[in-house]
């Protein structure tokens, strides 16, 4: 019902660009270009947490991109899932190359805490992942979303925590739901999230997936999983450039 009400409000109330406030458009061309106008790049936080897989991001988390992600996540601008999903799909393609022979791309979203999902009225990462899978299928890449990760214990709010405390906060916090390992075997696992800051969340997600898939290397000798995000902290882009 809450999603339905937001959709109705979006049709009736005045619309402005989530990135810059320009009227009569949910995302203007300039802010859309900030999100998807450049090729995705591999990013690496510093310090790099142990177990973090290769991560590709579509854009730095700043200015219009930051505003668009926050509008979708915190203010329920659900129509932004489409452009955010296209940006995520581009990052997935950048990280997987021509790996279609290994089976479908299995997009595994990082789970949000239940209280956060309830407060927002939606799961933003899962919604973006679904939009990305739709975009990948339209371009000829078999893809599906598998929300098999679960939080097995409560974690503290990550905001305000540094890299070391985030790692401690998340250590052992995620698991693959019972039976989920069977769903992950036939394809290429790509962990997806909306944002990378310290990399602790994706490293913990990779640990949980690698654990149930036996560790080691994937079917073609590559890592068991890779990762893709819509956005990453600007420093992660700069570190990788150097």
XYZ file of C-alpha atoms in Angstrom:
242
model
C 0.000 0.000 0.000
C 2.816 2.410 0.823
C 4.480 1.825 -2.566
C 1.121 2.340 -4.299
C 0.532 5.602 -2.465
C 3.981 6.879 -3.438
C 3.339 6.036 -7.091
C 0.031 7.952 -6.998
C 1.664 10.956 -5.340
C 4.327 10.935 -8.034
C 1.637 11.329 -10.681
C -0.258 14.106 -8.901
C 2.345 16.230 -7.138
C 4.888 18.488 -8.878
C 8.093 16.662 -9.847
C 11.626 18.011 -9.609
C 15.011 16.492 -10.374
C 16.329 14.534 -7.411
C 19.871 15.623 -8.226
C 19.548 19.373 -8.719
C 15.903 20.367 -8.170
C 15.177 21.280 -11.800
C 11.375 21.239 -12.217
C 9.225 18.869 -14.284
C 11.622 15.940 -14.367
C 12.534 13.276 -11.811
C 16.090 13.125 -13.152
C 17.430 15.712 -15.577
C 19.896 14.923 -18.363
C 22.812 16.569 -16.548
C 22.294 14.594 -13.332
C 21.616 11.441 -15.331
C 24.982 11.906 -17.017
C 26.662 12.282 -13.613
C 25.201 8.895 -12.708
C 25.803 6.975 -15.939
C 27.757 9.204 -18.289
C 31.199 7.690 -17.655
C 32.308 4.055 -17.918
C 32.195 2.204 -14.579
C 35.550 1.631 -12.944
C 37.055 -0.761 -10.474
C 37.213 0.807 -7.019
C 39.180 -0.056 -3.900
C 38.777 1.426 -0.417
C 41.796 2.058 1.780
C 42.372 0.152 3.932
C 41.025 -2.733 1.873
C 39.205 -5.216 4.124
C 40.259 -8.837 3.902
C 38.067 -10.859 1.603
C 36.727 -7.940 -0.409
C 36.152 -9.140 -4.001
C 36.776 -7.022 -7.068
C 34.244 -4.159 -7.025
C 33.136 -1.963 -9.919
C 31.199 1.279 -9.435
C 29.299 3.497 -11.835
C 29.980 6.894 -10.245
C 31.568 8.652 -7.270
C 29.288 9.302 -4.305
C 29.118 13.081 -4.447
C 26.917 15.982 -5.540
C 24.007 14.893 -7.776
C 24.737 11.172 -7.467
C 24.607 11.358 -3.681
C 21.339 13.319 -3.822
C 19.737 10.812 -6.200
C 20.701 7.796 -4.085
C 19.397 9.443 -0.920
C 16.138 10.452 -2.628
C 15.537 6.846 -3.646
C 16.624 5.284 -0.356
C 15.331 7.697 2.265
C 12.565 9.701 0.566
C 10.916 6.923 -1.416
C 11.492 8.341 -4.913
C 10.775 4.920 -6.384
C 10.890 6.081 -10.007
C 14.657 6.530 -9.621
C 15.123 2.759 -9.382
C 15.185 2.628 -13.199
C 18.184 4.934 -13.802
C 19.941 3.601 -10.694
C 19.407 0.056 -11.971
C 20.862 0.953 -15.356
C 23.933 2.381 -13.650
C 24.279 -0.771 -11.556
C 23.863 -2.968 -14.650
C 26.741 -1.120 -16.306
C 28.927 -1.776 -13.246
C 27.952 -5.465 -13.336
C 28.936 -5.686 -17.009
C 32.262 -3.990 -16.282
C 33.050 -6.538 -13.587
C 31.937 -9.677 -15.393
C 33.080 -9.037 -18.967
C 32.113 -11.827 -21.332
C 31.254 -14.442 -18.721
C 27.907 -15.516 -20.134
C 29.154 -19.057 -20.751
C 29.350 -19.656 -16.992
C 25.587 -19.414 -16.669
C 23.310 -16.554 -15.706
C 24.456 -13.584 -13.694
C 23.111 -14.041 -10.173
C 22.707 -10.654 -8.522
C 22.789 -11.082 -4.745
C 21.742 -7.872 -2.976
C 23.272 -6.956 0.350
C 20.398 -7.125 2.857
C 19.184 -4.123 4.782
C 18.386 -4.396 8.475
C 14.702 -5.185 9.023
C 14.029 -2.022 11.072
C 15.533 0.133 8.308
C 13.451 -1.593 5.635
C 10.306 -1.181 7.721
C 11.017 2.502 8.332
C 11.633 3.205 4.644
C 8.747 1.104 3.417
C 10.908 -0.622 0.807
C 14.255 -2.347 0.323
C 16.209 0.078 -1.902
C 19.062 -2.273 -2.817
C 16.735 -5.094 -3.828
C 14.639 -2.697 -5.916
C 17.719 -1.382 -7.734
C 18.985 -4.943 -8.241
C 15.718 -5.926 -9.922
C 15.943 -2.939 -12.237
C 19.551 -3.893 -13.067
C 18.564 -7.483 -13.839
C 15.825 -6.208 -16.178
C 18.382 -4.019 -17.959
C 20.882 -6.869 -18.282
C 18.252 -9.187 -19.756
C 17.217 -6.521 -22.266
C 20.833 -6.349 -23.424
C 21.035 -10.126 -23.859
C 22.721 -11.073 -20.556
C 20.761 -13.698 -18.607
C 20.387 -12.333 -15.076
C 18.247 -12.812 -12.017
C 18.079 -11.452 -8.484
C 18.660 -13.901 -5.634
C 18.036 -12.266 -2.226
C 19.551 -15.187 -0.324
C 21.647 -13.257 2.210
C 20.240 -12.765 5.710
C 21.361 -10.990 8.856
C 21.817 -13.632 11.541
C 22.403 -11.150 14.327
C 21.691 -7.508 14.998
C 24.323 -4.954 13.968
C 24.819 -1.371 15.075
C 24.098 1.578 12.803
C 27.136 1.894 10.542
C 26.970 5.673 10.152
C 29.744 7.336 12.082
C 31.821 4.168 12.411
C 35.328 4.008 10.982
C 36.657 1.161 8.861
C 37.972 -0.911 11.766
C 34.793 -0.637 13.857
C 32.649 -1.416 10.808
C 34.570 -4.632 10.278
C 34.050 -5.617 13.912
C 30.391 -4.665 13.742
C 29.762 -6.838 10.677
C 32.036 -9.801 11.366
C 29.941 -12.948 11.060
C 26.705 -10.956 10.739
C 25.527 -12.370 7.393
C 24.602 -15.842 6.246
C 23.095 -17.523 3.209
C 19.543 -18.686 3.917
C 18.982 -22.425 4.127
C 18.884 -23.869 0.630
C 20.306 -20.700 -0.903
C 23.591 -22.377 -1.808
C 21.778 -24.573 -4.353
C 20.444 -21.490 -6.100
C 23.926 -19.925 -6.308
C 25.719 -22.845 -7.958
C 24.446 -22.575 -11.577
C 25.675 -19.055 -12.340
C 28.111 -16.220 -11.744
C 27.509 -14.588 -8.357
C 27.658 -10.793 -8.300
C 27.143 -9.101 -4.941
C 25.331 -5.798 -5.408
C 24.816 -2.752 -3.210
C 23.960 0.881 -3.728
C 27.112 2.295 -2.114
C 30.644 1.298 -1.147
C 32.444 3.248 1.562
C 34.849 1.097 3.607
C 33.986 -2.185 1.841
C 33.211 -3.970 5.116
C 29.661 -4.918 4.136
C 30.644 -6.410 0.787
C 33.582 -8.249 2.376
C 31.229 -9.842 4.907
C 28.740 -10.724 2.154
C 31.551 -12.331 0.150
C 32.616 -14.353 3.193
C 29.103 -15.711 3.650
C 28.759 -16.672 -0.033
C 32.251 -18.134 -0.308
C 31.666 -20.193 2.825
C 28.631 -22.024 1.428
C 30.168 -22.456 -2.023
C 33.290 -24.114 -0.646
C 35.746 -21.219 -0.899
C 38.581 -21.200 -3.391
C 37.930 -20.345 -7.004
C 34.880 -20.224 -9.208
C 33.965 -22.488 -12.143
C 36.381 -20.843 -14.570
C 39.206 -20.274 -12.121
C 38.042 -16.799 -11.108
C 36.887 -15.615 -7.712
C 33.731 -17.216 -6.338
C 32.011 -13.840 -6.625
C 32.564 -10.291 -7.778
C 30.728 -7.148 -6.689
C 29.117 -4.102 -8.258
C 27.720 -0.914 -6.759
C 25.986 2.162 -8.079
C 28.390 4.494 -6.328
C 31.556 4.518 -4.222
C 33.318 7.092 -2.114
C 35.459 9.435 -4.238
C 38.584 8.304 -2.389
C 38.035 4.730 -3.616
C 38.103 6.029 -7.194
C 41.224 8.107 -6.550
C 43.106 5.257 -4.834
C 42.402 2.932 -7.726
C 43.586 5.545 -10.215
C 46.920 5.697 -8.440
